[in-house]
Every structure is written in structure tokens, then in C-alpha cells.
């Protein structure tokens, strides 16, 4: 989110737009970010920050704020899901960076995965991984996609499947 400033608006026809939930324990995103733009349902910011001065610009944009502790700057993901569930948010579509996506997989909280791949070979020692923190010690322990469906989108590919944990 910090790198590309996505709006995360739904493009589906009909129905209501899904609610945007932003998990930002240290409040690194700017209140002016596109994701906080007014919408049919106000964005929900989950943060450990309780400083009213830092939160004021978010409140001014109509953002609903939910506090959750984040020891070491990271949420306990099961506590985050329980907190959202208590607010009747029981299904999430997550757009995440490699660390958060990997942590969700490590916590076995991903049921269905949709991954977009471009024909670009990037990397390096300091590169940001697509899926960081995956705790599989061996290939046999790695999560697998079941019933995977590959779809070509121009030069890119989308793969969707259900995550099977070892």
C-alpha cells in the first residue's frame, strides 16, 4: 500500500461495495491515501496507535478506527480476525504485501488464493518477496493450491485455488 497507493475499489457490477479494512499497526499510511477516500461504507482502520493528534486526519475523512494491540509492531492475526468477526466481518478479500500475505498463510488463515503473475523476472538479495515468512521447512510441508485454475490475462496470468495445508 505504501508503494502504489491503491484505492481498492470494487469493480463488480451490482451489489454493495465491500468494506475496506486497513490493518496498519504503526499507522504508516497517510490519511490522504486513496484507500481512505469516502465510500458507501466508511473504511475501517485497525491500528495500535492511540494518539488522537495522529488519528484526527483519519477521523476527519470519516474513517472508522478500531484499536488493537500490536506487540513488536505486528498484530496477532488470530486476534485481528476474532475482532473483525465480532463486528460481523467474516470474509475478507486481502490485498497484501509479501510479509502480511506470508503471515496470513503461516497462520493458516487463507482459504482461497488468487495470485496475479506478470512475465517479469525481478529479484535480488534485497528484493521484496511475493510471499515472505512462509514457515514450511520442506516442500512436503509447503501449502499447496488445490483445484488451481490458470487464466491468461493478456501477457499476465491469474491463478486461483484453494489452499491446502500440510
PDB file of C-alpha atoms in Angstrom, residues 6-147:
ATOM      1  CA  UNK A   6      -4.223   1.691  -4.278  1.00  0.00           C
ATOM      2  CA  UNK A   7      -7.842   2.787  -3.958  1.00  0.00           C
ATOM      3  CA  UNK A   8      -9.060  -0.818  -3.521  1.00  0.00           C
ATOM      4  CA  UNK A   9     -12.427  -0.061  -5.019  1.00  0.00           C
ATOM      5  CA  UNK A  10     -14.624  -2.923  -6.173  1.00  0.00           C
ATOM      6  CA  UNK A  11     -15.193  -3.305  -9.861  1.00  0.00           C
ATOM      7  CA  UNK A  12     -18.006  -5.852  -9.635  1.00  0.00           C
ATOM      8  CA  UNK A  13     -21.361  -4.948 -11.095  1.00  0.00           C
ATOM      9  CA  UNK A  14     -24.382  -4.832  -8.838  1.00  0.00           C
ATOM     10  CA  UNK A  15     -24.489  -5.221  -5.083  1.00  0.00           C
ATOM     11  CA  UNK A  16     -22.702  -3.200  -2.469  1.00  0.00           C
ATOM     12  CA  UNK A  17     -19.029  -2.397  -2.458  1.00  0.00           C
ATOM     13  CA  UNK A  18     -17.119  -4.422   0.111  1.00  0.00           C
ATOM     14  CA  UNK A  19     -15.890  -2.600   3.179  1.00  0.00           C
ATOM     15  CA  UNK A  20     -12.237  -1.623   3.092  1.00  0.00           C
ATOM     16  CA  UNK A  21     -10.364  -2.763   6.205  1.00  0.00           C
ATOM     17  CA  UNK A  22      -6.841  -1.448   6.631  1.00  0.00           C
ATOM     18  CA  UNK A  23      -4.578  -3.257   9.100  1.00  0.00           C
ATOM     19  CA  UNK A  24      -1.893  -0.697   9.931  1.00  0.00           C
ATOM     20  CA  UNK A  25      -0.482  -1.320  13.422  1.00  0.00           C
ATOM     21  CA  UNK A  26       2.017   1.566  13.352  1.00  0.00           C
ATOM     22  CA  UNK A  27      -0.111   3.960  11.251  1.00  0.00           C
ATOM     23  CA  UNK A  28       2.345   4.174   8.366  1.00  0.00           C
ATOM     24  CA  UNK A  29      -0.241   5.075   5.710  1.00  0.00           C
ATOM     25  CA  UNK A  30      -1.092   8.726   5.180  1.00  0.00           C
ATOM     26  CA  UNK A  31      -4.610   9.952   5.871  1.00  0.00           C
ATOM     27  CA  UNK A  32      -4.619  11.316   2.303  1.00  0.00           C
ATOM     28  CA  UNK A  33      -4.107   7.832   0.803  1.00  0.00           C
ATOM     29  CA  UNK A  34      -6.681   6.778  -1.792  1.00  0.00           C
ATOM     30  CA  UNK A  35      -7.805   3.848   0.345  1.00  0.00           C
ATOM     31  CA  UNK A  36      -9.277   6.281   2.886  1.00  0.00           C
ATOM     32  CA  UNK A  37     -11.408   8.123   0.312  1.00  0.00           C
ATOM     33  CA  UNK A  38     -15.071   8.437   1.289  1.00  0.00           C
ATOM     34  CA  UNK A  39     -17.175   5.487   0.181  1.00  0.00           C
ATOM     35  CA  UNK A  40     -20.629   3.970   0.597  1.00  0.00           C
ATOM     36  CA  UNK A  41     -19.298   2.288   3.740  1.00  0.00           C
ATOM     37  CA  UNK A  42     -16.528   4.095   5.608  1.00  0.00           C
ATOM     38  CA  UNK A  43     -13.110   2.440   5.648  1.00  0.00           C
ATOM     39  CA  UNK A  44     -12.187   0.672   8.885  1.00  0.00           C
ATOM     40  CA  UNK A  45      -8.650   1.333  10.129  1.00  0.00           C
ATOM     41  CA  UNK A  46      -7.289  -1.189  12.619  1.00  0.00           C
ATOM     42  CA  UNK A  47      -4.274   0.254  14.414  1.00  0.00           C
ATOM     43  CA  UNK A  48      -2.374   0.087  17.677  1.00  0.00           C
ATOM     44  CA  UNK A  49      -1.840   3.859  17.612  1.00  0.00           C
ATOM     45  CA  UNK A  50      -3.976   5.730  20.143  1.00  0.00           C
ATOM     46  CA  UNK A  51      -2.538   9.235  19.694  1.00  0.00           C
ATOM     47  CA  UNK A  52      -5.557  11.473  18.995  1.00  0.00           C
ATOM     48  CA  UNK A  53      -3.448  14.019  17.104  1.00  0.00           C
ATOM     49  CA  UNK A  54      -2.223  11.348  14.672  1.00  0.00           C
ATOM     50  CA  UNK A  55      -5.708   9.867  14.273  1.00  0.00           C
ATOM     51  CA  UNK A  56      -7.538  13.193  13.778  1.00  0.00           C
ATOM     52  CA  UNK A  57      -6.891  13.438   9.993  1.00  0.00           C
ATOM     53  CA  UNK A  58      -8.326   9.939   9.530  1.00  0.00           C
ATOM     54  CA  UNK A  59     -11.423  10.755  11.558  1.00  0.00           C
ATOM     55  CA  UNK A  60     -11.842  13.955   9.535  1.00  0.00           C
ATOM     56  CA  UNK A  61     -12.121  11.793   6.398  1.00  0.00           C
ATOM     57  CA  UNK A  62     -14.825   9.655   8.017  1.00  0.00           C
ATOM     58  CA  UNK A  63     -12.581   6.666   8.702  1.00  0.00           C
ATOM     59  CA  UNK A  64     -13.780   4.388  11.491  1.00  0.00           C
ATOM     60  CA  UNK A  65     -10.923   3.498  13.844  1.00  0.00           C
ATOM     61  CA  UNK A  66     -10.535   0.282  15.786  1.00  0.00           C
ATOM     62  CA  UNK A  67      -7.719  -0.170  18.308  1.00  0.00           C
ATOM     63  CA  UNK A  68      -5.903  -3.484  18.686  1.00  0.00           C
ATOM     64  CA  UNK A  69      -2.614  -4.086  20.457  1.00  0.00           C
ATOM     65  CA  UNK A  70       0.381  -4.890  18.280  1.00  0.00           C
ATOM     66  CA  UNK A  71       3.384  -6.080  20.260  1.00  0.00           C
ATOM     67  CA  UNK A  72       6.572  -5.574  18.257  1.00  0.00           C
ATOM     68  CA  UNK A  73       4.578  -3.668  15.620  1.00  0.00           C
ATOM     69  CA  UNK A  74       2.607  -6.712  14.422  1.00  0.00           C
ATOM     70  CA  UNK A  75      -0.964  -7.771  15.102  1.00  0.00           C
ATOM     71  CA  UNK A  76      -1.744 -11.227  16.432  1.00  0.00           C
ATOM     72  CA  UNK A  77      -3.585 -12.311  13.287  1.00  0.00           C
ATOM     73  CA  UNK A  78      -5.980 -14.627  15.109  1.00  0.00           C
ATOM     74  CA  UNK A  79      -6.900 -11.753  17.456  1.00  0.00           C
ATOM     75  CA  UNK A  80      -7.369  -9.483  14.430  1.00  0.00           C
ATOM     76  CA  UNK A  81      -9.704 -11.993  12.780  1.00  0.00           C
ATOM     77  CA  UNK A  82     -11.642 -12.512  16.023  1.00  0.00           C
ATOM     78  CA  UNK A  83     -12.021  -8.739  16.415  1.00  0.00           C
ATOM     79  CA  UNK A  84     -13.293  -8.380  12.856  1.00  0.00           C
ATOM     80  CA  UNK A  85     -15.601 -11.375  13.324  1.00  0.00           C
ATOM     81  CA  UNK A  86     -17.121  -9.709  16.387  1.00  0.00           C
ATOM     82  CA  UNK A  87     -18.040  -6.830  14.040  1.00  0.00           C
ATOM     83  CA  UNK A  88     -19.720  -9.263  11.598  1.00  0.00           C
ATOM     84  CA  UNK A  89     -16.811  -9.091   9.156  1.00  0.00           C
ATOM     85  CA  UNK A  90     -16.446 -12.804   8.482  1.00  0.00           C
ATOM     86  CA  UNK A  91     -14.973 -12.891   4.990  1.00  0.00           C
ATOM     87  CA  UNK A  92     -12.031 -10.895   3.681  1.00  0.00           C
ATOM     88  CA  UNK A  93     -10.546 -10.246   0.286  1.00  0.00           C
ATOM     89  CA  UNK A  94      -6.967  -9.290   1.124  1.00  0.00           C
ATOM     90  CA  UNK A  95      -4.534  -7.297  -0.967  1.00  0.00           C
ATOM     91  CA  UNK A  96      -1.246  -7.534   0.866  1.00  0.00           C
ATOM     92  CA  UNK A  97       2.467  -7.220   0.558  1.00  0.00           C
ATOM     93  CA  UNK A  98       4.715 -10.233   0.882  1.00  0.00           C
ATOM     94  CA  UNK A  99       5.156 -10.069   4.650  1.00  0.00           C
ATOM     95  CA  UNK A 100       1.466  -9.797   5.531  1.00  0.00           C
ATOM     96  CA  UNK A 101       0.457 -12.346   2.883  1.00  0.00           C
ATOM     97  CA  UNK A 102       3.071 -14.792   4.156  1.00  0.00           C
ATOM     98  CA  UNK A 103       1.993 -14.246   7.756  1.00  0.00           C
ATOM     99  CA  UNK A 104      -1.642 -14.980   6.835  1.00  0.00           C
ATOM    100  CA  UNK A 105      -0.566 -18.217   5.174  1.00  0.00           C
ATOM    101  CA  UNK A 106       1.649 -19.142   8.138  1.00  0.00           C
ATOM    102  CA  UNK A 107      -1.341 -18.612  10.446  1.00  0.00           C
ATOM    103  CA  UNK A 108      -3.446 -20.821   8.143  1.00  0.00           C
ATOM    104  CA  UNK A 109      -5.986 -18.053   7.666  1.00  0.00           C
ATOM    105  CA  UNK A 110      -6.076 -18.171   3.849  1.00  0.00           C
ATOM    106  CA  UNK A 111      -8.708 -20.459   2.365  1.00  0.00           C
ATOM    107  CA  UNK A 112      -8.749 -19.340  -1.253  1.00  0.00           C
ATOM    108  CA  UNK A 113      -5.899 -17.626  -3.050  1.00  0.00           C
ATOM    109  CA  UNK A 114      -5.961 -15.515  -6.196  1.00  0.00           C
ATOM    110  CA  UNK A 115      -2.490 -14.622  -7.394  1.00  0.00           C
ATOM    111  CA  UNK A 116      -1.542 -12.459 -10.377  1.00  0.00           C
ATOM    112  CA  UNK A 117       1.713 -13.142 -12.193  1.00  0.00           C
ATOM    113  CA  UNK A 118       3.493 -10.980 -14.749  1.00  0.00           C
ATOM    114  CA  UNK A 119       6.188 -12.258 -17.115  1.00  0.00           C
ATOM    115  CA  UNK A 120       8.842 -10.243 -15.309  1.00  0.00           C
ATOM    116  CA  UNK A 121      11.896 -11.727 -13.653  1.00  0.00           C
ATOM    117  CA  UNK A 122      12.809  -9.478 -10.763  1.00  0.00           C
ATOM    118  CA  UNK A 123      14.660 -10.160  -7.578  1.00  0.00           C
ATOM    119  CA  UNK A 124      17.943  -9.858  -5.814  1.00  0.00           C
ATOM    120  CA  UNK A 125      19.285 -10.114  -2.316  1.00  0.00           C
ATOM    121  CA  UNK A 126      17.341  -7.097  -1.120  1.00  0.00           C
ATOM    122  CA  UNK A 127      14.225  -7.698  -3.216  1.00  0.00           C
ATOM    123  CA  UNK A 128      10.803  -7.690  -1.607  1.00  0.00           C
ATOM    124  CA  UNK A 129       9.399 -11.239  -1.803  1.00  0.00           C
ATOM    125  CA  UNK A 130       5.899 -12.014  -3.040  1.00  0.00           C
ATOM    126  CA  UNK A 131       5.368 -14.315  -0.053  1.00  0.00           C
ATOM    127  CA  UNK A 132       7.655 -13.760   2.908  1.00  0.00           C
ATOM    128  CA  UNK A 133       7.709 -15.625   6.201  1.00  0.00           C
ATOM    129  CA  UNK A 134       6.362 -18.906   4.863  1.00  0.00           C
ATOM    130  CA  UNK A 135       7.393 -21.311   7.577  1.00  0.00           C
ATOM    131  CA  UNK A 136       7.500 -24.511   5.520  1.00  0.00           C
ATOM    132  CA  UNK A 137      10.733 -26.306   6.343  1.00  0.00           C
ATOM    133  CA  UNK A 138      10.418 -28.696   3.388  1.00  0.00           C
ATOM    134  CA  UNK A 139       8.491 -28.860   0.131  1.00  0.00           C
ATOM    135  CA  UNK A 140       6.293 -31.535   1.691  1.00  0.00           C
ATOM    136  CA  UNK A 141       5.298 -29.041   4.409  1.00  0.00           C
ATOM    137  CA  UNK A 142       4.521 -26.211   1.974  1.00  0.00           C
ATOM    138  CA  UNK A 143       0.898 -25.149   1.430  1.00  0.00           C
ATOM    139  CA  UNK A 144      -0.431 -26.292  -1.948  1.00  0.00           C
ATOM    140  CA  UNK A 145      -3.105 -24.907  -4.238  1.00  0.00           C
ATOM    141  CA  UNK A 146      -5.934 -27.375  -4.826  1.00  0.00           C
ATOM    142  CA  UNK A 147      -8.238 -27.144  -7.828  1.00  0.00           C
TER     143      UNK A 147
END
